[in-house]
Tab-separated table of C-alpha atoms and ligand atoms in Angstrom:
chain	number	residue	atom	x	y	z
A	1	UNK	CA	1.138	-20.756	3.375
A	2	UNK	CA	0.117	-23.325	5.945
A	3	UNK	CA	-3.287	-24.910	6.663
A	4	UNK	CA	-5.019	-27.014	9.423
A	5	UNK	CA	-8.407	-28.826	8.779
A	6	UNK	CA	-10.919	-29.144	11.529
A	7	UNK	CA	-12.845	-32.243	10.722
A	8	UNK	CA	-15.957	-33.489	12.599
A	9	UNK	CA	-19.710	-33.968	12.545
A	10	UNK	CA	-22.215	-31.063	12.634
A	11	UNK	CA	-22.321	-29.742	16.153
A	12	UNK	CA	-19.139	-31.500	17.268
A	13	UNK	CA	-17.533	-28.041	18.213
A	14	UNK	CA	-15.546	-26.864	15.213
A	15	UNK	CA	-16.558	-23.246	15.460
A	16	UNK	CA	-16.189	-23.307	19.101
A	17	UNK	CA	-12.584	-24.649	19.031
A	18	UNK	CA	-11.792	-22.145	15.974
A	19	UNK	CA	-12.625	-19.068	18.289
A	20	UNK	CA	-9.477	-19.757	20.496
A	21	UNK	CA	-7.099	-20.494	17.528
A	22	UNK	CA	-7.986	-17.171	15.834
A	23	UNK	CA	-6.040	-15.715	18.763
A	24	UNK	CA	-2.964	-17.718	17.841
A	25	UNK	CA	-2.718	-16.215	14.434
A	26	UNK	CA	-5.020	-18.608	12.311
A	27	UNK	CA	-7.332	-17.188	9.780
A	28	UNK	CA	-10.702	-19.025	10.424
A	29	UNK	CA	-12.289	-20.072	7.245
A	30	UNK	CA	-15.759	-21.590	7.787
A	31	UNK	CA	-17.477	-22.213	4.626
A	32	UNK	CA	-20.913	-22.368	6.578
A	33	UNK	CA	-20.290	-18.894	7.835
A	34	UNK	CA	-19.398	-17.824	4.198
A	35	UNK	CA	-22.461	-19.293	2.785
A	36	UNK	CA	-24.722	-17.745	5.563
A	37	UNK	CA	-23.146	-14.308	4.840
A	38	UNK	CA	-24.265	-14.714	1.151
A	39	UNK	CA	-27.710	-15.692	2.293
A	40	UNK	CA	-27.825	-12.534	4.547
A	41	UNK	CA	-26.818	-10.474	1.561
A	42	UNK	CA	-29.538	-12.076	-0.603
A	43	UNK	CA	-27.014	-12.854	-3.431
A	44	UNK	CA	-27.806	-15.389	-6.143
A	45	UNK	CA	-25.305	-17.753	-4.565
A	46	UNK	CA	-26.926	-17.307	-1.172
A	47	UNK	CA	-30.445	-18.059	-2.618
A	48	UNK	CA	-29.289	-21.237	-4.284
A	49	UNK	CA	-27.334	-22.353	-1.230
A	50	UNK	CA	-30.163	-21.513	1.383
A	51	UNK	CA	-32.543	-24.052	-0.297
A	52	UNK	CA	-29.826	-26.795	0.095
A	53	UNK	CA	-28.681	-25.880	3.533
A	54	UNK	CA	-32.218	-25.832	4.989
A	55	UNK	CA	-32.585	-29.368	3.704
A	56	UNK	CA	-29.236	-30.399	5.263
A	57	UNK	CA	-27.824	-31.068	1.931
A	58	UNK	CA	-24.487	-30.040	0.693
A	59	UNK	CA	-23.776	-26.967	-1.592
A	60	UNK	CA	-22.062	-28.079	-4.848
A	61	UNK	CA	-18.429	-28.693	-4.756
A	62	UNK	CA	-17.514	-26.186	-7.457
A	63	UNK	CA	-19.313	-23.441	-5.450
A	64	UNK	CA	-17.341	-23.988	-2.289
A	65	UNK	CA	-14.100	-24.701	-4.043
A	66	UNK	CA	-14.614	-21.376	-5.966
A	67	UNK	CA	-14.786	-19.529	-2.554
A	68	UNK	CA	-11.669	-21.182	-1.209
A	69	UNK	CA	-9.712	-20.431	-4.487
A	70	UNK	CA	-10.780	-16.651	-4.248
A	71	UNK	CA	-9.664	-16.542	-0.692
A	72	UNK	CA	-6.246	-18.063	-1.544
A	73	UNK	CA	-6.008	-15.558	-4.282
A	74	UNK	CA	-6.248	-12.667	-1.814
A	75	UNK	CA	-3.858	-14.436	0.686
A	76	UNK	CA	-0.228	-13.777	1.716
A	77	UNK	CA	2.803	-16.112	2.008
A	78	UNK	CA	2.833	-16.424	5.781
A	79	UNK	CA	-0.977	-17.144	6.094
A	80	UNK	CA	-2.078	-19.836	8.431
A	81	UNK	CA	-5.573	-21.056	7.545
A	82	UNK	CA	-7.854	-22.863	9.717
A	83	UNK	CA	-10.535	-24.743	7.763
A	84	UNK	CA	-13.765	-25.498	9.513
A	85	UNK	CA	-16.438	-27.419	7.550
A	86	UNK	CA	-14.146	-27.690	4.469
A	87	UNK	CA	-13.271	-29.996	2.810
A	88	UNK	CA	-16.451	-31.993	3.176
A	89	UNK	CA	-16.313	-34.284	0.227
A	90	UNK	CA	-13.372	-36.296	-1.476
A	91	UNK	CA	-13.530	-33.959	-4.369
A	92	UNK	CA	-13.132	-30.912	-2.190
A	93	UNK	CA	-10.171	-32.672	-0.456
A	94	UNK	CA	-8.453	-33.328	-3.645
A	95	UNK	CA	-9.089	-29.780	-4.816
A	96	UNK	CA	-7.701	-28.509	-1.539
A	97	UNK	CA	-4.425	-30.475	-1.853
A	98	UNK	CA	-4.183	-29.004	-5.588
A	99	UNK	CA	-4.556	-25.636	-4.352
A	100	UNK	CA	-2.235	-25.760	-1.497
A	101	UNK	CA	0.362	-27.403	-3.778
A	102	UNK	CA	-0.020	-24.713	-6.435
A	103	UNK	CA	1.061	-22.305	-3.652
A	104	UNK	CA	3.898	-24.351	-2.298
A	105	UNK	CA	2.012	-24.465	0.875
A	106	UNK	CA	1.502	-27.275	3.405
A	107	UNK	CA	-1.439	-29.039	5.054
A	108	UNK	CA	-0.012	-29.587	8.579
A	109	UNK	CA	-2.654	-31.286	10.460
A	110	UNK	CA	-6.332	-32.625	10.373
A	111	UNK	CA	-7.833	-32.360	13.814
A	112	UNK	CA	-10.640	-34.659	14.105
A	113	UNK	CA	-13.428	-33.666	16.710
A	114	UNK	CA	-15.181	-37.093	17.785
A	115	UNK	CA	-18.705	-36.737	18.968
A	116	UNK	CA	-21.589	-39.237	19.144
A	117	UNK	CA	-25.065	-38.345	17.607
A	118	UNK	CA	-27.009	-37.988	20.937
A	119	UNK	CA	-24.511	-35.270	22.236
A	120	UNK	CA	-24.827	-33.473	18.980
A	121	UNK	CA	-28.505	-33.354	18.866
A	122	UNK	CA	-28.384	-31.647	22.475
A	123	UNK	CA	-25.672	-29.224	21.264
A	124	UNK	CA	-27.510	-28.034	18.276
A	125	UNK	CA	-30.822	-27.755	19.927
A	126	UNK	CA	-29.501	-25.248	22.406
A	127	UNK	CA	-26.988	-23.462	20.143
A	128	UNK	CA	-27.247	-19.696	19.667
A	129	UNK	CA	-25.047	-17.512	17.320
A	130	UNK	CA	-24.271	-14.189	16.634
A	131	UNK	CA	-25.204	-13.211	13.032
A	132	UNK	CA	-22.504	-10.427	13.125
A	133	UNK	CA	-19.319	-11.691	14.579
A	134	UNK	CA	-20.344	-15.358	14.289
A	135	UNK	CA	-19.426	-16.180	18.029
A	136	UNK	CA	-21.212	-19.404	19.051
A	137	UNK	CA	-23.062	-19.962	22.357
A	138	UNK	CA	-25.193	-22.773	23.984
A	139	UNK	CA	-28.149	-21.946	26.438
A	140	UNK	CA	-26.757	-24.338	28.783
A	141	UNK	CA	-23.143	-25.239	28.117
A	142	UNK	CA	-21.708	-21.869	27.084
A	143	UNK	CA	-24.493	-19.194	27.811
A	144	UNK	CA	-23.949	-15.492	27.061
A	145	UNK	CA	-23.596	-13.151	30.081
A	146	UNK	CA	-27.080	-11.678	29.198
A	147	UNK	CA	-29.552	-14.176	27.623
A	148	UNK	CA	-30.058	-13.744	23.908
A	149	UNK	CA	-27.411	-11.135	23.492
A	150	UNK	CA	-23.881	-11.507	22.144
A	151	UNK	CA	-21.058	-10.723	24.622
A	152	UNK	CA	-18.727	-9.427	22.008
A	153	UNK	CA	-20.836	-6.881	20.177
A	154	UNK	CA	-24.393	-6.796	21.835
A	155	UNK	CA	-26.091	-8.133	18.631
A	156	UNK	CA	-29.313	-10.155	19.313
A	157	UNK	CA	-28.533	-13.926	19.013
A	158	UNK	CA	-30.220	-16.187	16.556
A	159	UNK	CA	-31.074	-19.914	16.155
A	160	UNK	CA	-29.793	-21.357	12.819
A	161	UNK	CA	-32.606	-22.490	10.381
A	162	UNK	CA	-30.938	-25.842	10.077
A	163	UNK	CA	-30.852	-26.594	13.710
A	164	UNK	CA	-34.118	-28.413	13.788
A	165	UNK	CA	-34.469	-32.183	14.629
A	166	UNK	CA	-35.265	-33.238	11.026
A	167	UNK	CA	-32.496	-31.155	9.306
A	168	UNK	CA	-29.999	-32.182	12.070
A	169	UNK	CA	-30.739	-35.851	11.227
A	170	UNK	CA	-30.190	-35.244	7.618
A	171	UNK	CA	-27.010	-33.505	8.228
A	172	UNK	CA	-25.752	-36.439	10.220
A	173	UNK	CA	-26.656	-38.910	7.350
A	174	UNK	CA	-24.808	-36.719	4.777
A	175	UNK	CA	-21.885	-36.568	7.030
A	176	UNK	CA	-21.623	-40.132	7.437
A	177	UNK	CA	-21.852	-40.873	3.729
A	178	UNK	CA	-19.916	-37.977	2.261
A	179	UNK	CA	-17.507	-36.559	4.859
A	180	UNK	CA	-16.549	-39.476	7.064
A	181	UNK	CA	-14.537	-41.141	4.153
A	182	UNK	CA	-12.250	-38.029	4.493
A	183	UNK	CA	-10.940	-39.550	7.731
A	184	UNK	CA	-9.370	-42.583	5.739
A	185	UNK	CA	-8.106	-40.183	3.126
A	186	UNK	CA	-6.251	-38.049	5.659
A	187	UNK	CA	-5.103	-41.267	7.717
A	188	UNK	CA	-3.405	-42.393	4.571
A	189	UNK	CA	-1.369	-39.217	4.770
A	190	UNK	CA	-0.723	-39.636	8.360
A	191	UNK	CA	-2.352	-36.319	9.166
A	192	UNK	CA	-5.187	-37.161	11.466
A	193	UNK	CA	-5.192	-36.067	15.234
A	194	UNK	CA	-8.321	-37.402	16.935
A	195	UNK	CA	-9.575	-35.602	20.005
A	196	UNK	CA	-12.520	-36.619	22.291
A	197	UNK	CA	-15.153	-33.874	21.679
A	198	UNK	CA	-17.507	-35.182	24.386
A	199	UNK	CA	-15.166	-33.473	27.023
A	200	UNK	CA	-16.082	-29.824	28.268
A	201	UNK	CA	-15.540	-26.718	25.855
A	202	UNK	CA	-12.470	-25.828	28.014
A	203	UNK	CA	-11.006	-29.420	27.816
A	204	UNK	CA	-11.450	-29.655	24.036
A	205	UNK	CA	-10.020	-26.349	23.429
A	206	UNK	CA	-6.936	-27.057	25.622
A	207	UNK	CA	-6.403	-30.362	23.773
A	208	UNK	CA	-6.566	-28.605	20.412
A	209	UNK	CA	-4.414	-25.689	21.707
A	210	UNK	CA	-1.842	-28.188	22.906
A	211	UNK	CA	-1.658	-29.713	19.346
A	212	UNK	CA	-1.751	-26.512	17.461
A	213	UNK	CA	-1.291	-23.468	19.715
B	301	AP5	P1	-21.650	-25.492	8.740
B	301	AP5	O1	-22.098	-24.226	9.189
B	301	AP5	O2	-20.077	-25.934	8.525
B	301	AP5	O3	-22.338	-26.478	9.734
B	301	AP5	P2	-22.001	-27.956	10.356
B	301	AP5	O4	-20.744	-28.641	9.871
B	301	AP5	O5	-23.131	-28.709	10.350
B	301	AP5	O6	-21.381	-27.611	11.714
B	301	AP5	P3	-21.943	-26.824	12.667
B	301	AP5	O7	-21.561	-25.407	12.458
B	301	AP5	O8	-23.386	-26.954	12.872
B	301	AP5	O9	-21.187	-27.204	14.104
B	301	AP5	P4	-19.895	-26.926	14.822
B	301	AP5	O10	-18.987	-28.277	14.716
B	301	AP5	O11	-19.115	-25.654	14.232
B	301	AP5	O12	-20.312	-26.778	16.283
B	301	AP5	P5	-20.309	-25.439	17.129
B	301	AP5	O13	-18.997	-25.051	17.573
B	301	AP5	O14	-21.185	-24.406	16.537
B	301	AP5	O15	-22.321	-25.869	7.381
B	301	AP5	C1	-23.797	-25.676	7.287
B	301	AP5	C2	-24.278	-25.974	6.037
B	301	AP5	O16	-23.538	-25.272	4.910
B	301	AP5	C3	-24.055	-27.450	5.666
B	301	AP5	O17	-24.995	-28.437	5.993
B	301	AP5	C4	-24.021	-27.397	4.077
B	301	AP5	O18	-25.272	-27.260	3.510
B	301	AP5	C5	-23.233	-26.053	3.831
B	301	AP5	N1	-21.953	-26.127	3.631
B	301	AP5	C6	-20.890	-25.619	4.533
B	301	AP5	N2	-19.784	-25.894	3.987
B	301	AP5	C7	-19.777	-26.854	2.914
B	301	AP5	C8	-18.980	-27.565	2.152
B	301	AP5	N3	-17.607	-27.170	2.295
B	301	AP5	N4	-19.389	-28.088	1.185
B	301	AP5	C9	-20.757	-28.162	0.893
B	301	AP5	N5	-21.644	-27.708	1.625
B	301	AP5	C10	-21.335	-26.866	2.746
B	301	AP5	O19	-20.958	-26.177	18.410
B	301	AP5	C11	-22.311	-26.543	18.463
B	301	AP5	C12	-22.999	-26.359	19.717
B	301	AP5	O20	-22.405	-27.063	20.818
B	301	AP5	C13	-22.919	-24.739	20.371
B	301	AP5	O21	-23.916	-24.367	20.988
B	301	AP5	C14	-21.732	-24.847	21.255
B	301	AP5	O22	-21.746	-23.851	22.259
B	301	AP5	C15	-21.909	-26.231	21.778
B	301	AP5	N6	-20.478	-26.903	22.173
B	301	AP5	C16	-19.344	-26.951	21.426
B	301	AP5	N7	-18.493	-27.664	22.003
B	301	AP5	C17	-18.994	-28.188	23.327
B	301	AP5	C18	-18.417	-28.983	24.232
B	301	AP5	N8	-17.327	-29.575	24.133
B	301	AP5	N9	-19.395	-29.374	25.192
B	301	AP5	C19	-20.717	-28.909	25.206
B	301	AP5	N10	-21.051	-28.127	24.260
B	301	AP5	C20	-20.364	-27.716	23.250
B	302	MG	MG1	-19.795	-24.309	12.696
């Protein structure tokens, strides 16, 4: 089992980059998407998570680590996992190392998408997503062929509840406090590959594919 981590602030383009890696044999694991699916199904976990996500706060470590543990339990030896939005705290990073170690797997790379706050606000304010297949669009930078409709499955696109200015600010603060320290954690393991995520979607995807594709 091999794993790659996509690290970067909210709105840097983790989900957008992940879409092209899925075609290269990676299993895309977005803890945000998994949590939003729980919300959609109105599970107890989803109800607890929504209250936190709407405020831009993190869901507890044991909840997300539990989801990853379950996923690994159902995995196969040759799996290549692409983590998007996980790990997000040092505790989660240490747990991920433990879980990968217990499966004799390897964390190959940490791709860091670097993007300043002003670009992030612009990206998240115009984001639209498909609630079914999770494809991500932007009204200006990556519009669907027909406004408001998913190119892949024709589902009506939605705006995420946490993509409002106040929650975006809170998410950026939490990222700086709790997730940015992971850069040093992974640099010490010589795993970090930084990419300038202010480039166009095509350029960022090409840079990531060159590294991992
Ligand atoms: P999550 O869903 O992971 O959200 P996030 O980290 O805030 O990241 P986003 O999905 O908002 O951004 P992205 O980097 O994927 O960007 P995207 O490709 O969409 O998590 C949501 C919440 O769940 C968290 O706040 C937390 O509460 C909870 N949670 C999740 N995981 C957790 C964990 N491990 N522990 C605890 N809690 C957890 O792109 C954004 C927009 O920009 C799109 O419109 C896109 O089209 C556009 N775009 C992308 N790239 C470019 C480009 N190069 N140029 C121009 N536009 C671009
Ligand atoms: Mg995302």
